[in-house]
Amino acid sequence: CADISNVLKPFPIARRWALRVTDEVFHQGDVERTLGMPVTPTCDRRTQSRVDIQRGFIKAVGPFFDSIATLYPGLRPDVDRMHRTSKKWESYSDAKLEESRLQDFDQLHPMTQKREQDSFP
């Protein structure tokens, strides 16, 4: 995924994209493992944390965005949001991130809940 702007988005959006990106990255690692290839370290779901990947990515691109905001002050609110998002990631775990995926699914697919309720007496 070449879009590094995810870290500038509001946290609920950044969180959803973090799940999608790490799903893709971990799938790559799974394919590498299946083919007997060395698994790219970041792509290894056995050793990597989704949340740690996000923390590390913000740490890596944060200085870049801080510099850009100096040149383009209109970006400062987005960069400030990135710093707030970074703090939110500090309170997250992979388990909490996965739980949020289920909550998002329930919010996006309310009919699933309705059907489940209808099927139980």
Short mmCIF file of N, CA and C in Angstrom, two decimals:
data_model
loop_
_atom_site.label_atom_id
_atom_site.label_comp_id
_atom_site.label_asym_id
_atom_site.label_seq_id
_atom_site.Cartn_x
_atom_site.Cartn_y
_atom_site.Cartn_z
N CYS A 1 0.85 -1.17 0.00
CA CYS A 1 0.00 0.00 0.00
C CYS A 1 0.90 1.24 0.00
N ALA A 2 0.78 2.05 -1.00
CA ALA A 2 1.65 3.21 -1.14
C ALA A 2 1.08 4.45 -0.48
N ASP A 3 -0.11 4.37 0.07
CA ASP A 3 -0.75 5.54 0.67
C ASP A 3 -0.25 5.72 2.09
N ILE A 4 0.64 6.69 2.28
CA ILE A 4 1.16 6.93 3.62
C ILE A 4 0.30 7.92 4.39
N SER A 5 -0.75 8.44 3.76
CA SER A 5 -1.56 9.45 4.42
C SER A 5 -2.55 8.87 5.41
N ASN A 6 -2.67 7.56 5.49
CA ASN A 6 -3.60 6.95 6.42
C ASN A 6 -3.41 7.47 7.84
N VAL A 7 -2.18 7.73 8.21
CA VAL A 7 -1.90 8.18 9.58
C VAL A 7 -2.46 9.57 9.86
N LEU A 8 -2.83 10.31 8.80
CA LEU A 8 -3.38 11.65 8.97
C LEU A 8 -4.90 11.63 9.12
N LYS A 9 -5.52 10.53 8.87
CA LYS A 9 -6.98 10.43 8.88
C LYS A 9 -7.51 10.32 10.31
N PRO A 10 -8.79 10.63 10.51
CA PRO A 10 -9.37 10.43 11.84
C PRO A 10 -9.19 8.98 12.28
N PHE A 11 -9.01 8.79 13.58
CA PHE A 11 -8.65 7.47 14.10
C PHE A 11 -9.58 6.34 13.66
N PRO A 12 -10.90 6.51 13.68
CA PRO A 12 -11.74 5.39 13.24
C PRO A 12 -11.45 4.94 11.80
N ILE A 13 -11.12 5.87 10.95
CA ILE A 13 -10.78 5.52 9.56
C ILE A 13 -9.38 4.91 9.51
N ALA A 14 -8.44 5.52 10.20
CA ALA A 14 -7.07 4.99 10.22
C ALA A 14 -7.04 3.57 10.79
N ARG A 15 -7.85 3.33 11.81
CA ARG A 15 -7.91 2.01 12.43
C ARG A 15 -8.43 0.97 11.43
N ARG A 16 -9.48 1.32 10.69
CA ARG A 16 -10.01 0.39 9.70
C ARG A 16 -8.99 0.10 8.61
N TRP A 17 -8.30 1.14 8.15
CA TRP A 17 -7.29 0.93 7.12
C TRP A 17 -6.11 0.15 7.65
N ALA A 18 -5.77 0.35 8.91
CA ALA A 18 -4.67 -0.42 9.51
C ALA A 18 -4.99 -1.91 9.45
N LEU A 19 -6.23 -2.26 9.74
CA LEU A 19 -6.63 -3.67 9.64
C LEU A 19 -6.50 -4.17 8.21
N ARG A 20 -6.97 -3.40 7.26
CA ARG A 20 -6.91 -3.83 5.86
C ARG A 20 -5.47 -4.00 5.38
N VAL A 21 -4.64 -3.03 5.72
CA VAL A 21 -3.25 -3.09 5.27
C VAL A 21 -2.53 -4.28 5.91
N THR A 22 -2.73 -4.48 7.21
CA THR A 22 -2.04 -5.60 7.85
C THR A 22 -2.62 -6.94 7.40
N ASP A 23 -3.90 -6.98 7.06
CA ASP A 23 -4.45 -8.21 6.46
C ASP A 23 -3.68 -8.54 5.19
N GLU A 24 -3.48 -7.53 4.35
CA GLU A 24 -2.77 -7.73 3.08
C GLU A 24 -1.32 -8.14 3.31
N VAL A 25 -0.66 -7.46 4.23
CA VAL A 25 0.75 -7.74 4.52
C VAL A 25 0.91 -9.15 5.08
N PHE A 26 0.05 -9.52 6.02
CA PHE A 26 0.14 -10.85 6.61
C PHE A 26 -0.21 -11.94 5.59
N HIS A 27 -1.12 -11.64 4.68
CA HIS A 27 -1.43 -12.61 3.62
C HIS A 27 -0.18 -12.86 2.77
N GLN A 28 0.55 -11.79 2.47
CA GLN A 28 1.79 -11.95 1.71
C GLN A 28 2.74 -12.89 2.46
N GLY A 29 2.89 -12.69 3.75
CA GLY A 29 3.75 -13.55 4.55
C GLY A 29 3.28 -15.00 4.54
N ASP A 30 1.97 -15.20 4.59
CA ASP A 30 1.41 -16.55 4.54
C ASP A 30 1.76 -17.23 3.21
N VAL A 31 1.65 -16.48 2.12
CA VAL A 31 1.98 -17.03 0.80
C VAL A 31 3.46 -17.36 0.74
N GLU A 32 4.29 -16.46 1.24
CA GLU A 32 5.74 -16.74 1.25
C GLU A 32 6.03 -18.02 2.03
N ARG A 33 5.42 -18.18 3.18
CA ARG A 33 5.64 -19.37 4.01
C ARG A 33 5.17 -20.62 3.26
N THR A 34 4.00 -20.56 2.64
CA THR A 34 3.45 -21.70 1.90
C THR A 34 4.36 -22.11 0.75
N LEU A 35 5.00 -21.13 0.11
CA LEU A 35 5.89 -21.42 -1.01
C LEU A 35 7.30 -21.81 -0.56
N GLY A 36 7.52 -21.86 0.75
CA GLY A 36 8.84 -22.23 1.25
C GLY A 36 9.87 -21.12 1.16
N MET A 37 9.40 -19.91 0.95
CA MET A 37 10.29 -18.76 0.85
C MET A 37 10.55 -18.18 2.24
N PRO A 38 11.64 -17.43 2.39
CA PRO A 38 11.82 -16.71 3.65
C PRO A 38 10.69 -15.69 3.79
N VAL A 39 10.12 -15.59 4.98
CA VAL A 39 9.02 -14.67 5.19
C VAL A 39 9.59 -13.28 5.48
N THR A 40 9.12 -12.30 4.73
CA THR A 40 9.51 -10.91 4.96
C THR A 40 9.16 -10.57 6.41
N PRO A 41 10.11 -10.06 7.19
CA PRO A 41 9.87 -9.87 8.63
C PRO A 41 8.58 -9.14 8.97
N THR A 42 8.29 -8.04 8.31
CA THR A 42 7.07 -7.29 8.62
C THR A 42 5.81 -8.07 8.26
N CYS A 43 5.92 -9.03 7.38
CA CYS A 43 4.77 -9.79 6.90
C CYS A 43 4.50 -11.06 7.71
N ASP A 44 5.25 -11.28 8.75
CA ASP A 44 5.12 -12.52 9.52
C ASP A 44 4.14 -12.35 10.68
N ARG A 45 2.94 -12.86 10.49
CA ARG A 45 1.90 -12.72 11.52
C ARG A 45 2.27 -13.46 12.80
N ARG A 46 3.23 -14.38 12.72
CA ARG A 46 3.64 -15.13 13.91
C ARG A 46 4.53 -14.30 14.84
N THR A 47 5.18 -13.29 14.28
CA THR A 47 6.11 -12.50 15.09
C THR A 47 5.75 -11.02 15.17
N GLN A 48 4.87 -10.55 14.32
CA GLN A 48 4.55 -9.12 14.27
C GLN A 48 3.23 -8.83 14.96
N SER A 49 3.12 -7.64 15.46
CA SER A 49 1.89 -7.12 16.05
C SER A 49 1.32 -6.07 15.11
N ARG A 50 0.03 -6.17 14.82
CA ARG A 50 -0.60 -5.18 13.96
C ARG A 50 -0.44 -3.77 14.54
N VAL A 51 -0.65 -3.66 15.83
CA VAL A 51 -0.57 -2.35 16.49
C VAL A 51 0.86 -1.83 16.47
N ASP A 52 1.83 -2.71 16.73
CA ASP A 52 3.22 -2.27 16.69
C ASP A 52 3.62 -1.80 15.30
N ILE A 53 3.07 -2.43 14.27
CA ILE A 53 3.35 -1.98 12.90
C ILE A 53 2.85 -0.54 12.72
N GLN A 54 1.66 -0.25 13.24
CA GLN A 54 1.12 1.11 13.12
C GLN A 54 1.96 2.11 13.89
N ARG A 55 2.33 1.74 15.11
CA ARG A 55 3.17 2.63 15.92
C ARG A 55 4.49 2.93 15.21
N GLY A 56 5.10 1.87 14.69
CA GLY A 56 6.38 2.05 13.99
C GLY A 56 6.25 2.87 12.74
N PHE A 57 5.14 2.69 12.03
CA PHE A 57 4.94 3.44 10.79
C PHE A 57 4.79 4.94 11.08
N ILE A 58 4.01 5.25 12.11
CA ILE A 58 3.85 6.67 12.47
C ILE A 58 5.19 7.25 12.91
N LYS A 59 5.95 6.47 13.64
CA LYS A 59 7.27 6.94 14.08
C LYS A 59 8.18 7.21 12.87
N ALA A 60 8.03 6.37 11.84
CA ALA A 60 8.86 6.52 10.65
C ALA A 60 8.45 7.72 9.79
N VAL A 61 7.13 7.91 9.59
CA VAL A 61 6.68 8.97 8.67
C VAL A 61 6.36 10.27 9.39
N GLY A 62 6.25 10.23 10.72
CA GLY A 62 5.91 11.43 11.48
C GLY A 62 6.83 12.62 11.21
N PRO A 63 8.15 12.44 11.25
CA PRO A 63 9.03 13.57 10.97
C PRO A 63 8.84 14.16 9.56
N PHE A 64 8.56 13.30 8.60
CA PHE A 64 8.28 13.77 7.24
C PHE A 64 7.07 14.69 7.24
N PHE A 65 5.97 14.25 7.86
CA PHE A 65 4.77 15.06 7.87
C PHE A 65 4.95 16.33 8.69
N ASP A 66 5.73 16.27 9.76
CA ASP A 66 6.03 17.49 10.52
C ASP A 66 6.75 18.50 9.64
N SER A 67 7.70 18.03 8.84
CA SER A 67 8.44 18.92 7.94
C SER A 67 7.52 19.50 6.87
N ILE A 68 6.66 18.68 6.32
CA ILE A 68 5.73 19.15 5.29
C ILE A 68 4.79 20.21 5.87
N ALA A 69 4.34 20.00 7.11
CA ALA A 69 3.43 20.97 7.74
C ALA A 69 4.12 22.30 7.99
N THR A 70 5.43 22.28 8.13
CA THR A 70 6.18 23.54 8.27
C THR A 70 6.13 24.32 6.96
N LEU A 71 6.24 23.59 5.85
CA LEU A 71 6.18 24.23 4.53
C LEU A 71 4.76 24.59 4.11
N TYR A 72 3.80 23.76 4.53
CA TYR A 72 2.40 23.94 4.16
C TYR A 72 1.56 23.96 5.45
N PRO A 73 1.49 25.12 6.08
CA PRO A 73 0.81 25.22 7.38
C PRO A 73 -0.64 24.71 7.37
N GLY A 74 -1.28 24.69 6.25
CA GLY A 74 -2.64 24.18 6.17
C GLY A 74 -2.74 22.71 6.55
N LEU A 75 -1.62 22.00 6.49
CA LEU A 75 -1.61 20.59 6.88
C LEU A 75 -1.44 20.37 8.38
N ARG A 76 -1.13 21.45 9.11
CA ARG A 76 -0.85 21.31 10.54
C ARG A 76 -1.98 20.61 11.30
N PRO A 77 -3.27 20.92 11.05
CA PRO A 77 -4.32 20.21 11.78
C PRO A 77 -4.29 18.69 11.54
N ASP A 78 -3.97 18.29 10.32
CA ASP A 78 -3.89 16.86 10.02
C ASP A 78 -2.70 16.21 10.72
N VAL A 79 -1.59 16.92 10.75
CA VAL A 79 -0.39 16.39 11.41
C VAL A 79 -0.62 16.32 12.93
N ASP A 80 -1.30 17.32 13.47
CA ASP A 80 -1.63 17.26 14.90
C ASP A 80 -2.53 16.07 15.18
N ARG A 81 -3.47 15.79 14.26
CA ARG A 81 -4.33 14.61 14.42
C ARG A 81 -3.48 13.34 14.40
N MET A 82 -2.46 13.30 13.53
CA MET A 82 -1.58 12.14 13.48
C MET A 82 -0.94 11.89 14.84
N HIS A 83 -0.51 12.96 15.51
CA HIS A 83 0.11 12.81 16.83
C HIS A 83 -0.91 12.31 17.86
N ARG A 84 -2.15 12.77 17.75
CA ARG A 84 -3.20 12.26 18.65
C ARG A 84 -3.48 10.78 18.34
N THR A 85 -3.49 10.44 17.07
CA THR A 85 -3.70 9.05 16.66
C THR A 85 -2.58 8.17 17.21
N SER A 86 -1.37 8.67 17.16
CA SER A 86 -0.23 7.92 17.70
C SER A 86 -0.45 7.60 19.18
N LYS A 87 -0.96 8.55 19.92
CA LYS A 87 -1.25 8.32 21.35
C LYS A 87 -2.36 7.29 21.52
N LYS A 88 -3.35 7.31 20.63
CA LYS A 88 -4.43 6.32 20.72
C LYS A 88 -3.89 4.91 20.47
N TRP A 89 -2.96 4.79 19.54
CA TRP A 89 -2.38 3.46 19.28
C TRP A 89 -1.67 2.94 20.52
N GLU A 90 -1.15 3.82 21.36
CA GLU A 90 -0.45 3.39 22.57
C GLU A 90 -1.39 2.64 23.52
N SER A 91 -2.68 2.94 23.46
CA SER A 91 -3.63 2.27 24.36
C SER A 91 -4.28 1.05 23.71
N TYR A 92 -3.86 0.71 22.50
CA TYR A 92 -4.45 -0.42 21.76
C TYR A 92 -3.59 -1.66 21.87
N SER A 93 -4.25 -2.78 21.74
CA SER A 93 -3.57 -4.07 21.62
C SER A 93 -4.12 -4.72 20.35
N ASP A 94 -3.48 -5.78 19.91
CA ASP A 94 -4.00 -6.50 18.75
C ASP A 94 -5.40 -7.05 19.03
N ALA A 95 -5.62 -7.51 20.25
CA ALA A 95 -6.94 -8.05 20.61
C ALA A 95 -8.01 -6.96 20.51
N LYS A 96 -7.70 -5.78 21.01
CA LYS A 96 -8.66 -4.67 20.94
C LYS A 96 -8.91 -4.27 19.49
N LEU A 97 -7.88 -4.30 18.68
CA LEU A 97 -8.03 -3.97 17.26
C LEU A 97 -8.94 -4.98 16.58
N GLU A 98 -8.74 -6.26 16.85
CA GLU A 98 -9.60 -7.29 16.26
C GLU A 98 -11.05 -7.15 16.75
N GLU A 99 -11.20 -6.79 18.01
CA GLU A 99 -12.55 -6.57 18.55
C GLU A 99 -13.23 -5.43 17.81
N SER A 100 -12.47 -4.39 17.49
CA SER A 100 -13.05 -3.25 16.77
C SER A 100 -13.51 -3.67 15.37
N ARG A 101 -12.83 -4.65 14.77
CA ARG A 101 -13.23 -5.14 13.46
C ARG A 101 -14.65 -5.73 13.55
N LEU A 102 -14.89 -6.50 14.60
CA LEU A 102 -16.21 -7.11 14.78
C LEU A 102 -17.27 -6.05 15.04
N GLN A 103 -16.94 -5.05 15.82
CA GLN A 103 -17.88 -3.96 16.08
C GLN A 103 -18.19 -3.20 14.80
N ASP A 104 -17.17 -2.95 13.99
CA ASP A 104 -17.38 -2.26 12.72
C ASP A 104 -18.29 -3.09 11.82
N PHE A 105 -18.07 -4.39 11.79
CA PHE A 105 -18.89 -5.27 10.96
C PHE A 105 -20.34 -5.18 11.41
N ASP A 106 -20.56 -5.24 12.71
CA ASP A 106 -21.92 -5.17 13.23
C ASP A 106 -22.59 -3.84 12.88
N GLN A 107 -21.83 -2.76 12.92
CA GLN A 107 -22.39 -1.45 12.59
C GLN A 107 -22.70 -1.34 11.09
N LEU A 108 -21.84 -1.94 10.28
CA LEU A 108 -22.02 -1.85 8.84
C LEU A 108 -23.05 -2.84 8.31
N HIS A 109 -23.30 -3.88 9.07
CA HIS A 109 -24.20 -4.95 8.62
C HIS A 109 -25.26 -5.24 9.69
N PRO A 110 -26.14 -4.28 9.95
CA PRO A 110 -27.13 -4.48 11.01
C PRO A 110 -28.09 -5.62 10.74
N MET A 111 -28.28 -5.99 9.50
CA MET A 111 -29.18 -7.09 9.18
C MET A 111 -28.65 -8.42 9.72
N THR A 112 -27.35 -8.54 9.85
CA THR A 112 -26.77 -9.76 10.42
C THR A 112 -27.28 -9.96 11.84
N GLN A 113 -27.28 -8.89 12.62
CA GLN A 113 -27.79 -8.98 13.98
C GLN A 113 -29.27 -9.32 13.98
N LYS A 114 -30.04 -8.71 13.09
CA LYS A 114 -31.47 -8.95 13.03
C LYS A 114 -31.75 -10.42 12.71
N ARG A 115 -31.06 -10.97 11.74
CA ARG A 115 -31.26 -12.37 11.37
C ARG A 115 -30.90 -13.29 12.53
N GLU A 116 -29.80 -12.97 13.23
CA GLU A 116 -29.39 -13.80 14.37
C GLU A 116 -30.44 -13.73 15.47
N GLN A 117 -30.99 -12.56 15.72
CA GLN A 117 -32.01 -12.43 16.75
C GLN A 117 -33.28 -13.20 16.36
N ASP A 118 -33.63 -13.16 15.09
CA ASP A 118 -34.83 -13.84 14.62
C ASP A 118 -34.70 -15.35 14.69
N SER A 119 -33.48 -15.86 14.63
CA SER A 119 -33.30 -17.30 14.57
C SER A 119 -33.26 -17.96 15.94
N PHE A 120 -33.25 -17.18 16.99
CA PHE A 120 -33.23 -17.75 18.34
C PHE A 120 -34.55 -17.42 19.03
N PRO A 121 -35.11 -18.40 19.73
CA PRO A 121 -36.39 -18.16 20.42
C PRO A 121 -36.22 -17.20 21.59
#
